[in-house]
Short mmCIF file of C-alpha atoms and ligand atoms in Angstrom, two decimals:
data_model
loop_
_atom_site.label_atom_id
_atom_site.label_comp_id
_atom_site.label_asym_id
_atom_site.label_seq_id
_atom_site.Cartn_x
_atom_site.Cartn_y
_atom_site.Cartn_z
CA MET G 568 0.00 -0.04 0.02
CA CYS G 569 1.48 3.48 -0.92
CA PHE G 570 1.87 6.16 1.59
CA LYS G 571 -0.99 8.27 0.27
CA SER G 572 -3.53 5.34 0.39
CA THR G 573 -2.32 4.55 3.93
CA ILE G 574 -3.11 8.15 5.03
CA ILE G 575 -6.51 8.00 3.41
CA SER G 576 -7.23 4.66 5.06
CA LEU G 577 -6.19 6.13 8.40
CA MET G 578 -8.29 9.16 7.98
CA PHE G 579 -11.28 6.99 7.14
CA LEU G 580 -10.62 4.93 10.22
CA ILE G 581 -10.32 7.95 12.55
CA ALA G 582 -13.60 9.51 11.01
CA HIS G 583 -15.53 6.16 11.19
CA THR G 584 -14.39 5.62 14.83
CA SER G 585 -15.55 9.09 15.94
CA LEU G 586 -18.93 8.75 14.10
CA SER G 587 -19.87 5.32 15.67
CA ALA G 588 -18.00 4.90 18.81
CA ALA G 589 -18.75 1.57 20.65
CA PRO G 590 -20.63 1.86 23.96
CA ILE G 591 -18.25 2.00 27.00
CA CYS G 592 -20.94 0.03 28.86
CA GLY G 593 -21.70 -3.60 27.82
CA GLN G 594 -23.20 -4.53 24.55
CA SER G 595 -25.76 -6.68 26.29
CA GLY G 596 -28.09 -6.41 29.37
CA VAL G 597 -29.23 -3.24 31.05
CA TRP G 598 -26.68 -0.61 32.16
CA LEU G 599 -26.87 2.85 33.90
CA GLN G 600 -24.23 5.32 32.81
CA VAL G 601 -23.59 8.43 34.60
CA LEU G 602 -23.08 11.24 32.05
CA GLY G 603 -22.90 14.07 34.56
CA SER G 604 -22.23 13.42 38.31
CA GLY G 605 -21.99 17.07 39.27
CA GLY G 606 -24.24 19.97 40.09
CA PRO G 607 -24.20 23.53 38.85
CA GLU G 608 -20.81 24.49 39.80
CA VAL G 609 -18.18 25.44 37.30
CA ASP G 610 -15.16 24.23 39.32
CA ASP G 611 -16.22 20.69 40.25
CA GLY G 612 -14.58 19.03 37.34
CA ARG G 613 -17.80 17.25 36.38
CA ALA G 614 -20.67 17.58 33.99
CA SER G 615 -24.06 18.68 35.49
CA SER G 616 -26.66 16.07 36.14
CA SER G 617 -27.55 13.49 33.40
CA TYR G 618 -27.84 9.69 33.03
CA VAL G 619 -28.44 7.28 30.31
CA ILE G 620 -30.09 3.80 30.47
CA TRP G 621 -28.59 1.39 28.00
CA GLN G 622 -30.29 -1.75 26.87
CA GLU G 623 -28.67 -4.30 24.63
CA GLY G 624 -26.02 -1.84 23.56
CA ARG G 625 -28.44 0.97 22.73
CA ALA G 626 -29.19 4.18 24.66
CA ARG G 627 -32.85 3.97 25.31
CA LEU G 628 -33.65 6.66 27.98
CA LEU G 629 -31.96 9.83 29.04
CA ILE G 630 -32.64 11.29 32.57
CA ASP G 631 -31.92 14.88 32.85
CA MET G 632 -29.49 16.89 30.47
CA GLY G 633 -27.45 19.27 32.44
CA GLY G 634 -24.64 21.52 31.06
CA GLY G 635 -21.73 19.38 29.79
CA SER G 636 -23.72 16.34 29.35
CA LEU G 637 -23.86 16.45 25.64
CA PRO G 638 -20.03 15.87 25.23
CA ARG G 639 -20.30 13.10 27.79
CA PHE G 640 -23.19 11.63 25.67
CA GLU G 641 -20.94 11.71 22.70
CA GLN G 642 -18.01 10.04 24.74
CA SER G 643 -20.40 7.35 25.91
CA GLY G 644 -21.02 6.19 22.28
CA ALA G 645 -24.75 6.91 22.52
CA SER G 646 -26.80 7.97 19.53
CA PRO G 647 -29.64 10.49 19.56
CA ASN G 648 -31.49 8.19 17.21
CA ASP G 649 -31.88 5.41 19.79
CA LEU G 650 -33.59 7.38 22.50
CA ASP G 651 -37.08 6.35 23.40
CA ALA G 652 -37.74 9.23 25.75
CA ILE G 653 -36.19 12.07 27.94
CA LEU G 654 -37.17 12.21 31.40
CA LEU G 655 -36.58 15.49 33.30
CA THR G 656 -36.66 15.58 37.12
CA HIS G 657 -37.01 19.48 37.13
CA LEU G 658 -36.19 22.43 34.95
CA HIS G 659 -33.10 23.95 36.73
CA VAL G 660 -30.27 24.74 34.32
CA ASP G 661 -28.13 22.04 35.77
CA HIS G 662 -30.64 19.43 34.59
CA THR G 663 -31.91 20.78 31.31
CA ASN G 664 -29.26 23.03 29.71
CA ASP G 665 -27.99 20.61 27.05
CA LEU G 666 -31.41 19.73 25.86
CA PRO G 667 -31.28 22.23 22.77
CA THR G 668 -27.72 21.01 21.94
CA LEU G 669 -29.14 17.47 21.82
CA ILE G 670 -32.01 18.34 19.52
CA LYS G 671 -29.74 20.28 17.12
CA ALA G 672 -27.21 17.45 17.23
CA SER G 673 -29.98 14.97 16.23
CA PHE G 674 -30.31 16.78 12.84
CA PHE G 675 -26.85 15.49 11.91
CA THR G 676 -27.44 11.90 13.06
CA GLY G 677 -30.77 11.72 11.06
CA ARG G 678 -33.23 11.03 13.83
CA ASP G 679 -36.70 10.45 12.23
CA ARG G 680 -39.08 9.40 14.98
CA ASP G 681 -40.96 11.44 17.61
CA LEU G 682 -39.24 12.04 20.83
CA PRO G 683 -41.36 12.13 24.14
CA ILE G 684 -40.03 14.54 26.82
CA TYR G 685 -41.67 14.09 30.13
CA GLY G 686 -41.13 16.51 33.12
CA PRO G 687 -42.88 18.36 35.93
CA THR G 688 -45.81 20.73 35.91
CA GLY G 689 -45.11 24.40 36.49
CA ASN G 690 -45.93 26.93 39.20
CA GLN G 691 -45.40 30.68 39.70
CA ARG G 692 -41.67 30.31 39.87
CA MET G 693 -41.05 27.68 37.05
CA PRO G 694 -42.79 26.97 33.58
CA SER G 695 -44.26 23.55 33.17
CA THR G 696 -42.38 21.20 30.87
CA THR G 697 -44.56 21.98 27.87
CA GLU G 698 -44.13 25.63 28.42
CA PHE G 699 -40.41 25.28 28.79
CA VAL G 700 -40.09 23.40 25.49
CA GLN G 701 -42.50 25.93 23.83
CA ARG G 702 -40.54 28.82 25.10
CA LEU G 703 -37.27 27.32 23.78
CA PHE G 704 -38.40 25.98 20.50
CA GLY G 705 -41.87 27.53 19.81
CA ALA G 706 -42.50 30.23 17.13
CA ASP G 707 -41.60 33.04 19.66
CA GLY G 708 -38.98 30.82 21.35
CA ALA G 709 -35.28 31.57 21.92
CA PHE G 710 -34.37 28.79 19.51
CA ARG G 711 -37.25 29.42 17.11
CA TYR G 712 -34.99 28.41 14.15
CA LEU G 713 -35.54 24.75 15.37
CA GLN G 714 -39.37 25.19 15.59
CA ASP G 715 -39.97 22.59 12.99
CA TYR G 716 -39.14 19.96 15.68
CA LEU G 717 -42.35 21.18 17.48
CA ASP G 718 -44.78 22.07 14.74
CA GLY G 719 -44.72 18.83 12.83
CA THR G 720 -42.97 20.16 9.74
CA GLY G 721 -39.48 18.60 10.66
CA ARG G 722 -38.25 15.09 10.41
CA TYR G 723 -39.67 14.35 13.90
CA ARG G 724 -41.46 16.06 16.82
CA MET G 725 -40.58 16.67 20.35
CA LEU G 726 -43.69 15.42 22.24
CA ALA G 727 -43.45 17.36 25.54
CA GLU G 728 -45.78 16.27 28.40
CA ASP G 729 -46.38 17.57 31.89
CA VAL G 730 -46.38 14.79 34.52
CA VAL G 731 -49.19 15.32 37.08
CA SER G 732 -48.44 13.58 40.33
CA GLU G 733 -50.83 14.07 43.17
CA ASP G 734 -49.30 14.49 46.58
CA GLY G 735 -47.86 11.16 47.71
CA LYS G 736 -49.06 9.17 44.79
CA THR G 737 -47.16 7.45 42.07
CA THR G 738 -48.13 8.33 38.37
CA LEU G 739 -47.77 5.67 35.80
CA VAL G 740 -46.38 7.65 32.79
CA MET G 741 -45.70 4.92 30.32
CA ASP G 742 -46.36 1.27 30.33
CA LYS G 743 -45.04 -0.35 27.16
CA GLU G 744 -43.65 -3.60 26.27
CA LYS G 745 -40.08 -2.17 26.37
CA PHE G 746 -40.41 -0.40 29.75
CA LYS G 747 -42.37 1.11 32.31
CA LEU G 748 -42.01 4.68 33.54
CA SER G 749 -43.43 5.96 36.91
CA ALA G 750 -43.05 9.31 38.68
CA ILE G 751 -43.69 10.84 42.07
CA SER G 752 -43.83 14.47 43.08
CA VAL G 753 -40.81 15.35 45.45
CA HIS G 754 -40.05 18.36 47.47
CA HIS G 755 -37.18 20.57 46.10
CA GLY G 756 -37.87 23.94 47.84
CA PRO G 757 -40.26 25.93 45.82
CA ILE G 758 -39.36 24.17 42.49
CA PRO G 759 -41.73 21.51 41.01
CA ALA G 760 -39.74 18.39 40.87
CA ILE G 761 -40.34 14.62 40.23
CA ALA G 762 -38.44 11.48 40.99
CA TRP G 763 -38.44 8.78 38.20
CA ARG G 764 -38.66 5.01 38.34
CA VAL G 765 -37.71 3.01 35.34
CA ASP G 766 -38.52 -0.63 35.04
CA ILE G 767 -36.80 -2.21 32.20
CA ALA G 768 -36.18 -5.84 31.19
CA ASP G 769 -36.95 -7.14 34.65
CA THR G 770 -34.77 -4.59 36.24
CA SER G 771 -35.62 -1.36 38.03
CA LEU G 772 -33.85 1.96 38.79
CA VAL G 773 -35.00 5.07 40.69
CA PHE G 774 -33.66 8.51 40.27
CA SER G 775 -34.30 10.92 43.07
CA GLY G 776 -33.46 14.14 41.25
CA ASP G 777 -32.81 17.06 43.62
CA MET G 778 -35.06 16.76 46.59
CA SER G 779 -35.14 17.52 50.33
CA ASN G 780 -37.28 14.40 51.18
CA ASN G 781 -39.61 16.60 53.18
CA ARG G 782 -42.50 14.70 51.64
CA ASP G 783 -40.96 11.32 52.62
CA VAL G 784 -42.39 9.59 49.49
CA LEU G 785 -39.31 8.41 47.57
CA TRP G 786 -39.00 5.29 49.45
CA ARG G 787 -42.36 4.06 48.15
CA LEU G 788 -41.39 4.73 44.58
CA ALA G 789 -38.02 3.05 45.20
CA ALA G 790 -39.38 -0.15 47.01
CA GLN G 791 -37.34 -3.33 46.15
CA THR G 792 -35.61 -1.64 43.20
CA ASP G 793 -32.27 -2.76 41.91
CA MET G 794 -30.60 0.75 42.15
CA LEU G 795 -31.35 4.12 43.73
CA VAL G 796 -29.65 6.97 42.19
CA ALA G 797 -29.63 9.55 45.07
CA HIS G 798 -28.52 13.16 44.74
CA HIS G 799 -25.85 13.84 47.28
CA ALA G 800 -25.61 17.60 47.11
CA ILE G 801 -25.09 18.54 50.70
CA PRO G 802 -23.24 17.12 53.74
CA GLU G 803 -25.07 16.34 56.98
CA GLN G 804 -24.47 19.82 58.52
CA THR G 805 -25.45 22.60 56.16
CA ASN G 806 -27.30 25.80 55.98
CA PRO G 807 -31.21 25.87 56.16
CA VAL G 808 -31.63 27.14 52.52
CA ALA G 809 -29.53 24.25 51.12
CA ARG G 810 -31.37 21.77 53.40
CA SER G 811 -34.72 22.92 52.12
CA LEU G 812 -33.56 21.98 48.58
CA HIS G 813 -31.56 18.87 49.25
CA MET G 814 -31.41 15.79 51.46
CA PRO G 815 -28.51 14.99 53.74
CA PRO G 816 -26.76 11.61 53.77
CA SER G 817 -29.03 10.47 56.80
CA GLU G 818 -32.05 10.92 54.67
CA ILE G 819 -30.50 8.97 51.80
CA GLY G 820 -29.64 6.18 54.20
CA LYS G 821 -33.13 6.07 55.60
CA ILE G 822 -34.77 5.99 52.19
CA ALA G 823 -32.48 3.28 50.93
CA ALA G 824 -33.24 1.13 54.10
CA LYS G 825 -37.02 1.74 54.08
CA ALA G 826 -37.16 0.84 50.31
CA LYS G 827 -34.87 -2.10 50.60
CA VAL G 828 -32.92 -1.09 47.54
CA LYS G 829 -30.10 -3.40 46.23
CA ARG G 830 -27.64 -0.69 45.63
CA VAL G 831 -27.19 3.10 46.01
CA VAL G 832 -25.26 5.43 43.65
CA LEU G 833 -24.50 8.91 45.00
CA SER G 834 -24.40 11.58 42.38
CA HIS G 835 -24.93 15.34 41.86
CA ARG G 836 -21.77 15.74 43.91
CA MET G 837 -20.78 19.20 44.87
CA ARG G 838 -17.81 20.89 46.41
CA ARG G 839 -19.37 21.29 49.88
CA THR G 840 -19.50 17.45 50.00
CA PHE G 841 -16.02 16.82 48.61
CA GLY G 842 -13.49 15.51 51.14
CA LYS G 843 -16.43 14.41 53.38
CA GLU G 844 -17.14 11.15 51.52
CA SER G 845 -16.16 8.92 54.34
CA GLU G 846 -18.35 11.02 56.85
CA SER G 847 -21.32 10.84 54.44
CA LEU G 848 -20.85 7.03 54.02
CA SER G 849 -20.65 6.30 57.71
CA ILE G 850 -23.91 8.33 58.29
CA ILE G 851 -25.54 6.30 55.49
CA ARG G 852 -24.26 3.12 56.93
CA LYS G 853 -26.08 3.74 60.21
CA HIS G 854 -29.34 3.11 58.34
CA TYR G 855 -28.45 1.16 55.11
CA PRO G 856 -26.14 -1.82 55.00
CA GLY G 857 -26.02 -2.29 51.21
CA PRO G 858 -23.55 -1.34 48.55
CA VAL G 859 -22.96 2.49 48.10
CA VAL G 860 -20.94 4.01 45.29
CA PHE G 861 -19.88 7.63 44.70
CA ALA G 862 -20.55 8.43 41.10
CA ASP G 863 -18.07 9.93 38.54
CA ASP G 864 -18.82 10.94 34.88
CA LEU G 865 -19.06 8.19 32.35
CA GLN G 866 -19.16 5.37 35.01
CA CYS G 867 -21.08 2.39 34.05
CA PHE G 868 -23.18 0.08 36.45
CA GLU G 869 -24.75 -3.07 35.16
CA ILE G 870 -28.24 -3.56 36.44
CA LYS G 871 -28.97 -7.17 37.24
CA LYS G 872 -32.28 -8.83 37.98
ZN1 LIG U 1072 -29.32 20.22 40.59
#
């Protein structure tokens, strides 16, 4: 082979590799991959909150999409074409900011089927999920140049839906052959927020999102699940404002124990918890004896029956 054709072959190989990266997680079974294990801070060395659920080597569900999660999505080998739905826990920027970047990116991957986007209802402080999507992509939206993904004239439509969850009751959002999605309204200060449960291929995962546990309902949604992804945004001792938004390690331990979950992953890690991992862990251990892992970006967890 001549030098020139070798170079061309190498260029093709590099281009091909970057376009269709193999998943870092396994090619078979169900996997949780953490795309963003951080919060809204700029100096935590982490992408903001985001998770992908893989099944048989395909990225089926995306939970939140905070800032920096799209490059992680790319690194994970996931394709926007494979997503069956996006689940939002709430609409703070560290959980939603890369949604527009994903929608734009899907143009270049040729996605051509509708994309459900489920999230919370609104209140005076926050828009509902449908209003949020409309204000981003609608005819008067900030990204109105992408409005064909809403009005039906594009290759696919975003199907935004507000998940109504009565106090303390679980809402069944989707029950399909492939998976079941359930949500429950949780307390995150004045911000409408929901926790998600995903039942997929005989396995089950729960995502707390940001919450204080003031309503004490998550344990019910998480009962007997294979994995609880709990947001560990504060240490045990913190100020009242942070405590009204987030749950301390003791609450995480109590929820995990009461729900009898098989495993706990601690994510949404923030600088105020850094260096206090062993303290947090020992507090959780007072209540919950099972496996507990601190999450990092791009980490994979196989979910077993
Ligand atoms: Zn957050």
